[in-house]
Amino acid sequence: MDQSPYRRRSSPIRTSTGGSKSVNFSELVPMKYLSSGTMNLTRTFTTCLILCSVLVVFSMIFNHHPSDSNRIMGFAEARVLDGGGFSNVTKIELNDSDKLLGGLLASGFDEGSCLSRYQSVLYRKPSPYKPSPYLISKLRNYELLHKRCGPGTESYKEALKKLDQDHIDDNGECKYVVWVSFSGLGNRILSLASVFLYALLTDRVLLVDRGKDMDELFCEPFPGMSWLLPLDFSMTDQFDGLNQKSSRCYGGMVKNQAIDTEKTLSYLYLHLVHDYGDHDKMFFCEGDQNVIGKVPWLIVKTDNYFVPSLWLIPGVDDELNKLFPEKATVFHHLGRYLFHPTNQVWGLVTRYYEAYLAHADEKIGIQVRVFDVGAGPFQHVMDQISSCTQKEKLLPEVDTLVERSRQVRTPKHKAVLVTSLSSGYSENLKSMYWEYPTSTGEIIGVHQPSQEGYQQTEKKMHNGKALAEMYLLSLTDNLVTSAWSTFGYVAQGLGGLKPWILYKPENRTAPDPACGRAMSMEPCFHAPPFYDCKAKTGIDTGKLVPHVRHCEDMSWGLKLV
């Protein structure tokens, strides 16, 4: 079976003498009448045939089209890390700047324990967005703080003792923010990046609740010290029950006027989930941050990418401007810094990439997330995908009149990577491009790694495949995503891609236009506050500063542009 979706079989060639009858040499020269001279002539003729065959083979090897050579050489460069064991393979040397993403990553890790950390640069184009020197310095300083205050250190042990107290007299050397594992994988990735940025801004140590599988999905991002919350942390068994009614929920305490500014609490719970109320949203006010900032332990539960609203806090915005002069690069940099797939997940990524995507001239990602109730695929969604990809010239139209189809000597190969819980959309695309030629002569291969049927948030292998697919989408050249989907947000941010967004259909009708280009690669904050902390009144927070606007796919959401 031919495993390559692009391999083109040679067309059979007929040899004709002017009629339809085939030529049979045995009929022309019967063997029993051959003389010795004839036999010599036959041997000479056979030898010539063999020599001609050899010459044809050499001609095919050394005179293949240059574009094929470029693809083969490019594939080798994208795969070979070390030529050890293969005497004819040249070792590819990457300088530290390449491997460390321009200084974003720290050196000193055991490369074998997390292959994706330094290999990912080989699978995608260099990012045009460079981390600022201030961000790089801030990250290196954070790593020192994390090593000094992380789990098992004396500072950590001292801080743990304070959790049993209602109030404390001394803050101690180290303060912490604990991220609680909550919601689907896309939401977890975005919310964790948000909490890490908050830790970076407030000089806190980030500790990660591993939940069901965080330690099996991601490598440790900080050198010399784990980011995982120890299993014996005293409050872990309370995480699932934390909500707005919890006694230490900051929003509830503000609502009940239970905050004593003269005393410092040992810990606070911050409820920043999508269903949070107005008092919970006071987290984004400067005055409330002064109170929260004194508390040594913060426990945070959120499913939001709340970064855009951090830019609206006076004082915090100045620091953010220094960290991210290019404002719409926050998740792009923090995502590539924090989230390195474990070797098991990285294997899913690289094996699929090398099998189906590496040889293509162009890679198109299509991420389909349908919120309609019922079993798909839905025709209106398929119509929307076709309309978007063809009108935006991402994929060619097909020519149903096959005899008029355009023949191209060296056709361009496009690999289409589809991710969806349903296999129907990729099957429809695959059938269309198999049954009919393209109007441009391009060859289209359609691939879908998995089709799980429905979201299975708590299943480890499901999440491993989901992470692999997010990463594969981030390796494409052009990306189409679905409105409201955090899955797509992660892919576009990691890849530094401004996607075409498939607008959310209404009443099971494909919208017109089907899609639109995103303003930036930043994710959307789905549940932002609409409150002026100084005036203590409602306000449209999407119109306060030019770099925080409403999202294309969710009119009330906020995003950085």
Coordinates of C-alpha atoms in Angstrom, one line a residue:
M1 CA 0.0 0.0 0.0
D2 CA 1.3 3.4 -0.9
Q3 CA 1.6 5.4 2.3
S4 CA 2.3 8.8 0.8
P5 CA -0.8 10.8 -0.1
Y6 CA 1.3 12.7 -2.7
R7 CA 3.1 9.9 -4.5
R8 CA 2.1 10.0 -8.2
R9 CA 2.1 6.7 -10.1
S10 CA 3.4 6.7 -13.6
S11 CA 0.8 6.4 -16.3
P12 CA 1.0 3.3 -18.5
I13 CA 2.6 4.0 -21.9
R14 CA 1.4 2.2 -25.0
T15 CA 3.7 1.5 -27.9
S16 CA 1.9 1.4 -31.2
T17 CA 2.9 0.5 -34.8
G18 CA 0.0 2.3 -36.4
G19 CA -2.5 -0.4 -35.6
S20 CA -4.1 -1.9 -32.6
K21 CA -2.2 -5.2 -32.6
S22 CA 0.6 -5.5 -30.1
V23 CA 4.0 -6.6 -31.1
N24 CA 5.2 -10.1 -30.1
F25 CA 8.9 -10.8 -30.9
S26 CA 8.6 -14.5 -30.5
E27 CA 6.1 -14.6 -33.4
L28 CA 8.6 -12.6 -35.6
V29 CA 11.6 -14.8 -34.9
P30 CA 10.8 -18.5 -34.0
M31 CA 13.5 -19.9 -31.7
K32 CA 14.0 -23.2 -33.5
Y33 CA 15.2 -21.4 -36.7
L34 CA 17.8 -19.3 -34.9
S35 CA 21.4 -19.7 -36.2
S36 CA 24.5 -19.1 -34.1
G37 CA 24.9 -15.6 -35.7
T38 CA 21.4 -14.8 -34.8
M39 CA 22.1 -15.9 -31.2
N40 CA 25.1 -13.6 -31.0
L41 CA 22.9 -10.7 -32.4
T42 CA 20.3 -11.5 -29.7
R43 CA 22.9 -11.4 -26.9
T44 CA 24.2 -8.0 -28.2
F45 CA 20.7 -6.7 -28.4
T46 CA 20.0 -7.9 -24.8
T47 CA 23.2 -6.2 -23.6
C48 CA 22.2 -2.9 -25.2
L49 CA 18.8 -3.1 -23.6
I50 CA 20.4 -3.6 -20.1
L51 CA 22.8 -0.7 -20.7
C52 CA 19.9 1.6 -21.8
S53 CA 17.9 0.7 -18.7
V54 CA 20.8 1.6 -16.5
L55 CA 21.3 4.9 -18.3
V56 CA 17.5 5.7 -17.9
V57 CA 17.7 5.0 -14.1
F58 CA 20.8 7.3 -13.7
S59 CA 19.0 9.9 -15.8
M60 CA 16.0 9.8 -13.5
I61 CA 18.2 10.1 -10.4
F62 CA 20.4 13.0 -11.4
N63 CA 17.9 15.0 -13.4
H64 CA 14.9 15.2 -11.1
H65 CA 13.2 18.5 -10.9
P66 CA 14.8 21.1 -8.6
S67 CA 11.7 21.5 -6.5
D68 CA 11.8 17.9 -5.6
S69 CA 15.4 18.3 -4.4
N70 CA 14.5 21.3 -2.3
R71 CA 11.7 19.4 -0.7
I72 CA 13.9 16.4 0.1
M73 CA 16.8 18.5 1.4
G74 CA 14.4 20.6 3.4
F75 CA 12.9 17.5 5.0
A76 CA 16.3 16.3 6.0
E77 CA 17.2 19.6 7.6
A78 CA 13.9 19.6 9.5
R79 CA 14.5 16.1 11.0
V80 CA 18.2 15.5 11.5
L81 CA 19.4 16.6 14.9
D82 CA 22.4 14.3 15.1
G83 CA 24.0 12.1 12.4
G84 CA 25.3 9.6 14.9
G85 CA 25.0 6.1 13.6
F86 CA 24.7 7.2 9.9
S87 CA 28.1 7.9 8.4
N88 CA 26.6 9.7 5.4
V89 CA 24.4 12.1 7.4
T90 CA 25.7 15.6 8.2
K91 CA 25.1 16.7 11.7
I92 CA 23.0 19.9 11.8
E93 CA 24.4 22.4 14.2
L94 CA 21.9 24.9 15.7
N95 CA 23.3 27.9 17.5
D96 CA 22.0 28.7 20.9
S97 CA 19.9 31.6 19.7
D98 CA 17.9 29.3 17.5
K99 CA 17.4 26.6 20.1
L100 CA 16.6 29.0 22.8
L101 CA 14.1 31.0 20.6
G102 CA 16.1 34.2 20.7
G103 CA 16.8 33.9 24.5
L104 CA 13.3 33.1 25.5
L105 CA 14.2 29.7 26.8
A106 CA 16.7 28.9 29.5
S107 CA 19.7 26.6 28.8
G108 CA 20.9 23.9 31.0
F109 CA 18.1 21.3 30.7
D110 CA 18.7 17.7 29.9
E111 CA 17.6 17.7 26.3
G112 CA 16.7 14.0 26.2
S113 CA 14.2 14.4 29.0
C114 CA 12.1 16.8 27.0
L115 CA 12.8 16.6 23.2
S116 CA 10.3 19.2 22.2
R117 CA 12.0 22.0 24.1
Y118 CA 14.8 22.3 21.7
Q119 CA 13.5 20.4 18.7
S120 CA 10.4 22.4 18.0
V121 CA 12.5 25.1 16.2
L122 CA 13.2 22.5 13.5
Y123 CA 9.5 22.0 12.7
R124 CA 8.3 25.6 12.2
K125 CA 9.5 28.7 10.5
P126 CA 11.5 31.2 12.6
S127 CA 9.1 33.6 14.4
P128 CA 9.3 37.2 13.2
Y129 CA 8.4 38.2 16.8
K130 CA 11.4 38.5 19.0
P131 CA 11.1 38.6 22.8
S132 CA 12.2 41.9 24.4
P133 CA 15.4 42.1 26.4
Y134 CA 13.3 43.1 29.4
L135 CA 11.1 40.0 29.1
I136 CA 14.2 37.8 28.8
S137 CA 15.7 39.4 31.9
K138 CA 12.4 39.1 33.8
L139 CA 12.2 35.4 33.0
R140 CA 15.7 34.7 34.1
N141 CA 15.0 36.5 37.4
Y142 CA 11.8 34.6 37.8
E143 CA 13.7 31.3 37.4
L144 CA 16.1 32.3 40.2
L145 CA 13.1 33.2 42.4
H146 CA 11.4 29.9 41.6
K147 CA 14.5 27.9 42.4
R148 CA 14.9 29.8 45.7
C149 CA 11.3 29.5 46.8
G150 CA 10.1 26.3 45.1
P151 CA 8.8 23.1 46.6
G152 CA 11.1 21.6 49.2
T153 CA 13.1 24.7 49.9
E154 CA 13.3 26.2 53.4
S155 CA 11.4 29.3 52.3
Y156 CA 8.6 27.0 51.0
K157 CA 8.4 25.1 54.2
E158 CA 8.2 28.3 56.2
A159 CA 5.4 29.6 54.0
L160 CA 3.4 26.4 54.4
K161 CA 3.2 26.9 58.1
K162 CA 1.3 30.1 57.6
L163 CA -1.6 28.3 55.8
D164 CA -2.9 27.1 59.1
Q165 CA -3.2 30.6 60.5
D166 CA -6.1 33.0 59.9
H167 CA -3.8 36.1 59.8
I168 CA -0.1 36.6 59.6
D169 CA 2.3 39.2 61.0
D170 CA 5.1 38.7 58.5
N171 CA 4.9 38.0 54.8
G172 CA 8.1 36.1 54.6
E173 CA 10.6 35.9 51.8
C174 CA 8.3 34.2 49.2
K175 CA 4.8 34.6 48.0
Y176 CA 2.9 32.0 45.9
V177 CA 0.0 31.7 43.5
V178 CA -1.5 28.3 43.0
W179 CA -3.2 27.5 39.7
V180 CA -6.0 25.0 40.1
S181 CA -6.4 22.6 37.2
F182 CA -9.9 23.2 35.8
S183 CA -11.9 22.9 32.6
G184 CA -10.9 21.6 29.1
L185 CA -7.3 21.5 27.9
G186 CA -7.5 24.7 25.7
N187 CA -8.9 26.7 28.6
R188 CA -6.3 25.2 31.0
I189 CA -3.4 26.3 28.8
L190 CA -4.7 29.8 28.3
S191 CA -5.6 30.3 32.0
L192 CA -2.3 28.9 33.2
A193 CA -0.4 31.4 30.9
S194 CA -2.5 34.2 32.4
V195 CA -1.7 33.2 36.0
F196 CA 2.0 32.9 35.1
L197 CA 2.0 36.4 33.8
Y198 CA 0.3 37.6 37.0
A199 CA 3.0 35.8 39.0
L200 CA 5.7 37.5 36.8
L201 CA 4.1 40.9 37.4
T202 CA 3.7 40.4 41.2
D203 CA 6.9 38.5 42.1
R204 CA 5.1 35.4 43.1
V205 CA 6.1 31.8 42.6
L206 CA 3.7 29.8 40.4
L207 CA 2.7 26.3 41.5
V208 CA 0.6 24.1 39.3
D209 CA -2.0 21.7 40.4
R210 CA -1.4 18.6 38.3
G211 CA -5.0 17.6 38.2
K212 CA -5.5 14.4 36.1
D213 CA -2.7 14.8 33.6
M214 CA -0.8 18.1 33.6
D215 CA 2.5 16.3 34.5
E216 CA 2.0 13.8 31.7
L217 CA 1.3 16.5 29.1
F218 CA 3.9 19.1 29.7
C219 CA 7.6 19.1 30.6
E220 CA 8.9 21.2 33.5
P221 CA 9.5 24.8 32.1
F222 CA 11.8 26.1 34.9
P223 CA 15.4 24.9 35.4
G224 CA 16.3 23.2 38.6
M225 CA 12.9 23.3 40.3
S226 CA 9.5 21.8 39.6
W227 CA 6.5 23.9 38.9
L228 CA 4.2 21.2 40.2
L229 CA 2.4 21.6 43.5
P230 CA 3.5 18.8 45.8
L231 CA 1.0 16.0 46.2
D232 CA 1.0 16.5 50.0
F233 CA -0.1 20.1 49.8
S234 CA -2.7 20.5 52.6
M235 CA -5.4 22.2 50.5
T236 CA -5.4 20.0 47.4
D237 CA -8.5 18.0 48.5
Q238 CA -10.5 21.3 48.8
F239 CA -9.8 22.4 45.2
D240 CA -12.9 20.8 43.6
G241 CA -15.2 22.4 46.2
L242 CA -13.8 26.0 45.8
N243 CA -16.5 28.4 44.6
Q244 CA -18.0 31.8 45.2
K245 CA -19.4 30.7 48.5
S246 CA -16.1 29.6 49.9
S247 CA -15.2 31.4 53.1
R248 CA -11.9 32.8 51.7
C249 CA -13.3 33.8 48.3
Y250 CA -12.2 37.3 47.8
G251 CA -15.3 38.4 45.9
G252 CA -17.5 37.0 48.6
M253 CA -15.5 38.7 51.3
V254 CA -15.7 42.1 49.5
K255 CA -19.5 41.6 49.0
N256 CA -19.9 40.9 52.7
Q257 CA -17.5 43.6 53.7
A258 CA -15.4 41.0 55.5
I259 CA -12.0 42.4 54.4
D260 CA -10.0 43.9 57.3
T261 CA -7.3 46.0 55.7
E262 CA -5.4 46.2 59.0
K263 CA -4.8 42.5 59.0
T264 CA -3.2 40.2 56.4
L265 CA -4.9 36.9 55.6
S266 CA -2.8 33.8 55.2
Y267 CA -4.4 32.9 51.9
L268 CA -7.2 34.0 49.6
Y269 CA -9.2 32.2 46.9
L270 CA -9.7 34.1 43.7
H271 CA -12.7 32.9 41.7
L272 CA -12.1 34.0 38.1
V273 CA -14.2 31.4 36.3
H274 CA -16.6 32.5 33.5
D275 CA -19.5 32.6 36.0
Y276 CA -17.8 35.0 38.3
G277 CA -19.7 38.0 39.7
D278 CA -19.1 41.8 39.9
H279 CA -17.4 41.5 43.3
D280 CA -15.0 38.8 42.0
K281 CA -14.1 41.1 39.1
M282 CA -12.8 43.6 41.6
F283 CA -9.6 41.6 41.2
F284 CA -8.9 43.8 38.2
C285 CA -9.0 47.1 40.2
E286 CA -5.8 48.8 41.4
G287 CA -7.0 49.3 45.0
D288 CA -8.0 45.7 45.4
Q289 CA -4.6 44.5 44.0
N290 CA -2.9 46.4 46.8
V291 CA -4.9 44.4 49.3
I292 CA -4.4 41.1 47.5
G293 CA -0.7 41.8 47.0
K294 CA -0.1 41.4 50.8
V295 CA -1.4 37.9 51.0
P296 CA 1.3 35.2 50.8
W297 CA -0.9 32.4 49.3
L298 CA -3.3 32.9 46.4
I299 CA -5.4 30.0 45.2
V300 CA -6.8 30.7 41.7
K301 CA -9.5 28.9 39.7
T302 CA -10.1 30.2 36.2
D303 CA -11.0 29.0 32.7
N304 CA -10.2 32.4 31.2
Y305 CA -7.4 34.1 29.3
F306 CA -7.7 37.3 31.4
V307 CA -4.5 38.9 30.1
P308 CA -6.3 41.8 28.2
S309 CA -7.8 43.1 31.5
L310 CA -4.4 43.2 33.2
W311 CA -3.4 45.9 30.7
L312 CA -6.2 48.1 32.1
I313 CA -4.9 48.1 35.7
P314 CA -3.0 51.4 36.3
G315 CA 0.7 50.8 37.1
V316 CA 0.5 47.2 35.7
D317 CA 0.2 48.5 32.2
D318 CA 3.6 50.3 32.4
E319 CA 5.3 47.0 33.3
L320 CA 3.5 45.1 30.5
N321 CA 4.5 47.7 28.0
K322 CA 8.2 47.1 28.8
L323 CA 7.7 43.3 28.8
F324 CA 5.8 43.3 25.5
P325 CA 6.5 46.3 23.3
E326 CA 4.7 44.3 20.6
K327 CA 1.5 44.0 22.6
A328 CA -0.1 41.2 20.6
T329 CA 2.7 38.8 21.3
V330 CA 1.9 37.9 25.0
F331 CA 0.7 34.3 24.5
H332 CA 3.0 33.7 21.6
H333 CA 6.0 34.3 23.9
L334 CA 4.6 32.9 27.1
G335 CA 3.1 29.8 25.4
R336 CA 6.4 28.9 23.8
Y337 CA 8.2 29.5 27.0
L338 CA 5.9 27.4 29.2
F339 CA 4.3 24.6 27.2
H340 CA 6.7 21.9 26.0
P341 CA 4.9 18.6 25.2
T342 CA 6.3 15.6 27.0
N343 CA 8.2 13.0 24.9
Q344 CA 5.1 10.8 24.5
V345 CA 3.0 13.7 23.2
W346 CA 5.9 15.0 21.1
G347 CA 6.2 11.6 19.4
L348 CA 2.5 11.9 18.3
V349 CA 3.4 15.3 16.8
T350 CA 6.6 14.4 15.0
R351 CA 5.4 11.0 13.7
Y352 CA 2.3 12.5 12.2
Y353 CA 4.1 15.6 10.8
E354 CA 6.8 13.4 9.1
A355 CA 4.2 11.0 7.7
Y356 CA 1.7 13.4 6.3
L357 CA 2.9 17.0 6.3
A358 CA 6.6 17.3 5.8
H359 CA 6.7 16.9 2.0
A360 CA 4.0 19.4 1.2
D361 CA 4.8 22.7 -0.4
E362 CA 2.2 24.4 1.8
K363 CA 0.3 23.3 4.9
I364 CA -3.2 24.5 5.7
G365 CA -4.8 23.9 9.1
I366 CA -8.5 23.8 9.6
Q367 CA -9.8 23.6 13.1
V368 CA -13.5 22.8 13.3
R369 CA -15.4 23.2 16.6
V370 CA -19.2 23.0 16.4
F371 CA -21.4 24.1 19.3
D372 CA -24.7 22.9 17.7
V373 CA -26.5 20.1 19.5
G374 CA -26.8 16.8 17.6
A375 CA -24.6 14.5 15.6
G376 CA -22.5 16.0 12.8
P377 CA -21.3 16.6 10.3
F378 CA -23.6 19.5 9.5
Q379 CA -24.0 20.6 5.9
H380 CA -24.0 24.3 6.8
V381 CA -20.7 24.0 8.5
M382 CA -19.3 22.1 5.5
D383 CA -20.6 24.9 3.2
Q384 CA -19.0 27.5 5.4
I385 CA -15.6 25.7 5.4
S386 CA -15.6 25.5 1.6
S387 CA -16.8 29.1 1.1
C388 CA -14.1 30.4 3.4
T389 CA -11.1 28.4 2.1
Q390 CA -12.0 29.0 -1.5
K391 CA -12.9 32.7 -1.3
E392 CA -9.7 33.4 0.7
K393 CA -7.7 31.5 -1.8
L394 CA -6.4 29.0 0.8
L395 CA -7.7 26.0 -1.2
P396 CA -8.6 25.8 -4.9
E397 CA -12.0 25.2 -6.4
V398 CA -12.6 21.9 -8.2
D399 CA -13.3 21.5 -11.9
T400 CA -16.3 19.1 -12.3
L401 CA -15.6 19.0 -16.1
V402 CA -12.6 16.7 -15.8
E403 CA -11.8 16.9 -19.5
R404 CA -11.1 20.6 -19.2
S405 CA -9.0 20.3 -16.0
R406 CA -5.8 22.2 -16.0
Q407 CA -2.7 20.0 -16.4
V408 CA 0.5 21.3 -14.6
R409 CA 3.9 19.8 -15.1
T410 CA 5.1 20.3 -11.6
P411 CA 1.9 20.7 -9.4
K412 CA 2.0 22.3 -6.0
H413 CA 1.2 20.0 -3.2
K414 CA -0.9 21.3 -0.3
A415 CA -1.5 19.3 2.8
V416 CA -4.7 20.1 4.7
L417 CA -4.7 19.2 8.4
V418 CA -8.2 19.0 9.8
T419 CA -8.9 18.7 13.5
S420 CA -12.5 18.0 14.6
L421 CA -14.4 15.7 16.9
S422 CA -16.2 14.5 13.8
S423 CA -14.5 12.8 10.8
G424 CA -17.2 14.0 8.4
Y425 CA -15.7 17.4 7.4
S426 CA -12.3 15.9 6.4
E427 CA -14.0 13.0 4.6
N428 CA -16.0 15.4 2.6
L429 CA -13.0 17.5 1.6
K430 CA -11.0 14.4 0.8
S431 CA -13.7 13.0 -1.4
M432 CA -14.1 16.3 -3.2
Y433 CA -10.4 16.6 -4.1
W434 CA -10.2 12.9 -5.0
E435 CA -13.2 12.8 -7.3
Y436 CA -12.5 16.1 -9.1
P437 CA -9.3 17.8 -10.2
T438 CA -8.5 21.3 -8.9
S439 CA -8.9 24.3 -11.2
T440 CA -5.3 25.3 -10.5
G441 CA -3.8 21.9 -11.0
E442 CA -2.7 21.7 -7.4
I443 CA -2.6 18.4 -5.6
I444 CA -4.6 18.4 -2.3
G445 CA -4.0 15.9 0.5
V446 CA -6.5 15.9 3.4
H447 CA -5.5 14.4 6.8
Q448 CA -7.2 14.2 10.2
P449 CA -5.2 12.7 13.1
S450 CA -8.2 11.7 15.3
Q451 CA -11.9 11.8 15.5
E452 CA -12.9 11.3 19.1
G453 CA -16.7 11.9 18.6
Y454 CA -17.1 14.1 21.7
Q455 CA -14.9 16.0 24.1
Q456 CA -13.5 13.7 26.9
T457 CA -11.8 16.3 29.1
E458 CA -10.7 13.8 31.9
K459 CA -9.2 11.1 29.6
K460 CA -5.4 11.2 29.4
M461 CA -5.0 9.9 25.9
H462 CA -7.8 12.2 24.6
N463 CA -5.9 15.2 26.0
G464 CA -2.6 13.9 24.7
K465 CA -4.1 13.7 21.2
A466 CA -5.7 17.1 21.6
L467 CA -2.4 18.7 22.6
A468 CA -0.6 17.0 19.7
E469 CA -3.3 18.4 17.3
M470 CA -3.0 21.9 18.7
Y471 CA 0.7 21.7 18.2
L472 CA 0.4 20.3 14.6
L473 CA -2.0 23.1 13.7
S474 CA 0.6 25.6 15.0
L475 CA 3.1 24.2 12.5
T476 CA 0.9 25.0 9.4
D477 CA 1.5 27.9 7.1
N478 CA -2.1 29.2 7.1
L479 CA -4.8 28.5 9.7
V480 CA -8.6 28.5 9.8
T481 CA -10.1 28.3 13.3
S482 CA -13.6 28.2 14.7
A483 CA -15.2 31.1 16.7
W484 CA -15.1 30.8 20.5
S485 CA -12.7 27.9 20.4
T486 CA -9.8 28.0 22.9
F487 CA -8.3 25.0 21.0
G488 CA -7.8 27.3 18.0
Y489 CA -6.6 30.1 20.2
V490 CA -3.8 28.0 21.5
A491 CA -2.7 26.8 18.0
Q492 CA -2.6 30.3 16.5
G493 CA -0.7 31.7 19.5
L494 CA 2.0 29.0 19.5
G495 CA 2.4 29.3 15.8
G496 CA 2.4 33.1 15.6
L497 CA -0.4 32.9 13.1
K498 CA -3.3 35.4 12.4
P499 CA -6.0 32.9 11.5
W500 CA -9.1 33.2 9.4
I501 CA -12.0 32.8 11.9
L502 CA -15.1 30.8 10.9
Y503 CA -17.9 32.9 12.3
K504 CA -20.4 31.2 14.6
P505 CA -23.4 30.0 12.5
E506 CA -26.9 31.0 13.6
N507 CA -30.0 28.9 13.0
R508 CA -27.9 26.3 11.3
T509 CA -27.2 28.6 8.4
A510 CA -23.7 29.3 7.1
P511 CA -22.9 33.0 7.8
D512 CA -22.0 35.4 5.0
P513 CA -19.2 36.2 4.9
A514 CA -18.1 32.7 6.1
C515 CA -15.0 33.9 7.8
G516 CA -12.8 36.9 8.5
R517 CA -9.1 37.5 9.2
A518 CA -8.2 38.0 12.9
M519 CA -6.8 41.3 14.0
S520 CA -4.0 39.5 15.9
M521 CA -2.8 36.1 17.0
E522 CA -3.9 36.8 20.6
P523 CA -6.6 34.7 22.3
C524 CA -9.9 36.3 23.3
F525 CA -10.9 36.9 26.9
H526 CA -14.5 35.6 26.9
A527 CA -15.7 37.0 30.2
P528 CA -14.1 40.4 30.8
P529 CA -15.3 42.9 33.4
F530 CA -17.1 46.0 32.3
Y531 CA -16.4 48.3 35.3
D532 CA -14.6 51.5 35.9
C533 CA -12.8 51.0 39.2
K534 CA -12.4 54.7 39.8
A535 CA -15.8 55.9 38.8
K536 CA -17.4 52.8 40.3
T537 CA -19.7 52.4 37.3
G538 CA -20.1 50.3 34.3
I539 CA -18.0 51.1 31.2
D540 CA -17.1 49.6 27.8
T541 CA -13.6 48.3 28.6
G542 CA -13.1 47.5 24.9
K543 CA -12.9 51.2 24.1
L544 CA -10.5 52.5 26.8
V545 CA -7.2 52.0 25.1
P546 CA -6.3 51.3 21.4
H547 CA -4.6 48.0 22.0
V548 CA -7.5 46.3 23.9
R549 CA -10.5 45.8 21.6
H550 CA -13.5 43.6 21.3
C551 CA -12.9 40.2 19.7
E552 CA -13.9 39.3 16.1
D553 CA -15.7 36.1 17.2
M554 CA -17.3 37.3 20.4
S555 CA -18.6 40.8 20.5
W556 CA -18.3 41.2 24.3
G557 CA -14.9 39.6 24.6
L558 CA -11.6 41.5 24.8
K559 CA -8.3 40.8 23.0
L560 CA -4.9 42.5 22.5
V561 CA -4.2 43.9 19.1

